Amino acid sequence: MGNDKNIWIADHFRIVGETICQYSKDKLNKELSMGYGYAYLGKAQEWFEVMYEHGGLGPIGKTFNGGTGGSGAVDLDYAADWHHDHELYMSYTIDDHIIEFGSPSEIEEAIKTQVMRHKNKPKFGPSFKPTYWTTAENIDIGVAALKKYGRYE
């Protein structure tokens, strides 16, 4: 799976992840959780598979164990299911346009929908990542919505 010319990258990330996690165990006596900044580009789902097969994604304390990113070209519901099935954490933001230009009700509804869609996945972290021009009011609305809907019972 994947482009064989790029497999060295997955192997490199495995070495980096394993090395940092081992250092954390040896020197800090702690199991480390490390994540990637995901771009969620068109071939990202295929890359998750390659990274998992080569150890660049894996269990907490062993290597990188998930990531977070913006909205993107991949099917984020499928990606959330895949991460859940592999016991990895994942997070993604609501649409940037809604964060920046949406009404209070649009922002709240987008966050509520995201949270409720994935509430059965304990390693899914709902989020929103404000863009540079997002108003303080919209940031406050997003934070309030996460506080309101982001707790699972």
Tab-separated table of C-alpha atoms in Angstrom:
chain	number	residue	atom	x	y	z
A	1	MET	CA	0.000	0.000	0.000
A	2	GLY	CA	1.207	3.517	-0.709
A	3	ASN	CA	3.999	4.721	-2.908
A	4	ASP	CA	7.076	2.582	-2.251
A	5	LYS	CA	9.308	5.594	-2.927
A	6	ASN	CA	7.836	7.294	0.151
A	7	ILE	CA	7.905	4.392	2.607
A	8	TRP	CA	11.182	5.698	4.073
A	9	ILE	CA	9.176	8.625	5.495
A	10	ALA	CA	6.911	6.268	7.458
A	11	ASP	CA	9.953	4.364	8.668
A	12	HIS	CA	11.633	7.631	9.688
A	13	PHE	CA	8.576	8.728	11.706
A	14	ARG	CA	8.542	5.307	13.410
A	15	ILE	CA	12.170	5.784	14.476
A	16	VAL	CA	11.506	9.332	15.690
A	17	GLY	CA	8.372	8.292	17.592
A	18	GLU	CA	9.962	5.246	19.193
A	19	THR	CA	13.090	7.185	20.160
A	20	ILE	CA	11.221	10.056	21.823
A	21	CYS	CA	8.819	7.707	23.617
A	22	GLN	CA	11.676	5.561	24.916
A	23	TYR	CA	13.528	8.651	26.109
A	24	SER	CA	10.410	9.754	27.972
A	25	LYS	CA	10.157	6.378	29.704
A	26	ASP	CA	13.864	6.211	30.550
A	27	LYS	CA	14.480	9.804	31.638
A	28	LEU	CA	11.097	11.090	32.747
A	29	ASN	CA	9.469	7.832	33.843
A	30	LYS	CA	6.370	8.841	31.847
A	31	GLU	CA	4.423	7.355	28.985
A	32	LEU	CA	4.273	10.018	26.302
A	33	SER	CA	1.341	10.834	24.046
A	34	MET	CA	2.467	12.407	20.764
A	35	GLY	CA	0.391	13.526	17.813
A	36	TYR	CA	0.781	14.818	14.307
A	37	GLY	CA	-0.600	17.983	12.818
A	38	TYR	CA	-2.824	16.456	10.128
A	39	ALA	CA	-3.505	18.219	6.850
A	40	TYR	CA	-6.338	15.826	5.849
A	41	LEU	CA	-5.375	16.090	2.192
A	42	GLY	CA	-6.814	13.763	-0.451
A	43	LYS	CA	-4.506	10.797	0.179
A	44	ALA	CA	-4.310	11.204	3.961
A	45	GLN	CA	-6.417	8.125	4.697
A	46	GLU	CA	-4.083	5.946	2.631
A	47	TRP	CA	-1.145	7.489	4.463
A	48	PHE	CA	-2.684	6.685	7.879
A	49	GLU	CA	-2.709	3.026	6.830
A	50	VAL	CA	0.936	3.158	5.694
A	51	MET	CA	2.046	4.936	8.855
A	52	TYR	CA	0.218	2.386	11.007
A	53	GLU	CA	1.701	-0.573	9.113
A	54	HIS	CA	5.216	0.867	9.492
A	55	GLY	CA	4.890	1.949	13.132
A	56	GLY	CA	4.704	5.689	12.540
A	57	LEU	CA	1.254	5.557	14.157
A	58	GLY	CA	0.575	3.208	17.028
A	59	PRO	CA	-0.086	2.756	20.724
A	60	ILE	CA	0.394	5.526	23.246
A	61	GLY	CA	3.862	5.432	24.753
A	62	LYS	CA	5.328	3.571	21.760
A	63	THR	CA	5.161	6.100	18.891
A	64	PHE	CA	2.888	8.850	17.584
A	65	ASN	CA	-0.660	7.922	18.579
A	66	GLY	CA	-2.906	10.227	16.562
A	67	GLY	CA	-3.247	13.777	15.398
A	68	THR	CA	-5.317	16.868	14.900
A	69	GLY	CA	-6.005	19.126	11.972
A	70	GLY	CA	-8.378	21.285	10.026
A	71	SER	CA	-11.190	20.236	7.799
A	72	GLY	CA	-9.937	18.742	4.568
A	73	ALA	CA	-10.445	16.596	1.518
A	74	VAL	CA	-10.770	13.236	3.300
A	75	ASP	CA	-13.990	11.770	4.659
A	76	LEU	CA	-13.564	12.872	8.271
A	77	ASP	CA	-16.223	10.462	9.555
A	78	TYR	CA	-14.341	7.559	7.969
A	79	ALA	CA	-11.048	8.872	9.352
A	80	ALA	CA	-12.580	9.167	12.853
A	81	ASP	CA	-13.889	5.586	12.602
A	82	TRP	CA	-10.479	4.333	11.412
A	83	HIS	CA	-8.668	6.062	14.290
A	84	HIS	CA	-11.206	4.706	16.763
A	85	ASP	CA	-10.816	1.163	15.395
A	86	HIS	CA	-7.018	1.462	15.773
A	87	GLU	CA	-7.264	3.006	19.272
A	88	LEU	CA	-5.667	6.267	18.143
A	89	TYR	CA	-6.830	9.736	19.025
A	90	MET	CA	-8.030	12.223	16.446
A	91	SER	CA	-9.376	15.723	16.277
A	92	TYR	CA	-10.444	18.054	13.515
A	93	THR	CA	-11.888	21.518	13.348
A	94	ILE	CA	-15.208	22.687	12.017
A	95	ASP	CA	-15.161	24.500	8.670
A	96	ASP	CA	-12.948	27.609	8.727
A	97	HIS	CA	-15.541	29.699	6.892
A	98	ILE	CA	-18.080	29.059	9.672
A	99	ILE	CA	-15.557	29.940	12.382
A	100	GLU	CA	-14.607	33.181	10.700
A	101	PHE	CA	-17.890	34.399	9.199
A	102	GLY	CA	-20.678	32.310	10.746
A	103	SER	CA	-23.478	33.551	12.900
A	104	PRO	CA	-23.521	32.511	16.555
A	105	SER	CA	-26.138	29.843	15.820
A	106	GLU	CA	-24.145	28.477	12.845
A	107	ILE	CA	-20.973	28.173	14.940
A	108	GLU	CA	-22.799	26.503	17.820
A	109	GLU	CA	-24.639	24.098	15.501
A	110	ALA	CA	-21.433	23.109	13.657
A	111	ILE	CA	-19.678	22.315	16.944
A	112	LYS	CA	-22.718	20.495	18.340
A	113	THR	CA	-22.951	18.375	15.178
A	114	GLN	CA	-19.246	17.515	15.312
A	115	VAL	CA	-19.379	16.566	18.991
A	116	MET	CA	-22.545	14.477	18.729
A	117	ARG	CA	-21.343	12.684	15.596
A	118	HIS	CA	-18.307	11.290	17.426
A	119	LYS	CA	-19.429	11.074	21.063
A	120	ASN	CA	-19.104	7.264	20.988
A	121	LYS	CA	-15.376	7.578	20.229
A	122	PRO	CA	-13.543	8.238	23.514
A	123	LYS	CA	-10.312	9.273	21.763
A	124	PHE	CA	-11.991	11.857	19.532
A	125	GLY	CA	-11.340	15.428	20.627
A	126	PRO	CA	-13.819	17.980	19.319
A	127	SER	CA	-12.179	21.261	18.431
A	128	PHE	CA	-12.198	24.417	16.437
A	129	LYS	CA	-9.136	26.271	15.289
A	130	PRO	CA	-9.746	29.956	14.734
A	131	THR	CA	-8.262	31.498	11.624
A	132	TYR	CA	-6.229	34.681	11.794
A	133	TRP	CA	-9.192	36.995	11.161
A	134	THR	CA	-11.686	35.279	13.480
A	135	THR	CA	-13.315	37.791	15.791
A	136	ALA	CA	-13.017	37.483	19.552
A	137	GLU	CA	-16.810	37.148	19.668
A	138	ASN	CA	-16.733	34.072	17.401
A	139	ILE	CA	-13.925	32.539	19.464
A	140	ASP	CA	-16.017	33.053	22.617
A	141	ILE	CA	-19.034	31.447	20.919
A	142	GLY	CA	-16.925	28.448	19.864
A	143	VAL	CA	-15.451	27.994	23.354
A	144	ALA	CA	-18.910	28.221	24.915
A	145	ALA	CA	-20.267	25.622	22.470
A	146	LEU	CA	-17.392	23.244	23.239
A	147	LYS	CA	-18.052	23.656	26.957
A	148	LYS	CA	-21.778	23.098	26.428
A	149	TYR	CA	-21.597	20.035	24.139
A	150	GLY	CA	-18.058	18.720	24.567
A	151	ARG	CA	-18.689	16.694	27.707
A	152	TYR	CA	-19.891	13.154	27.265
A	153	GLU	CA	-21.902	11.308	29.889
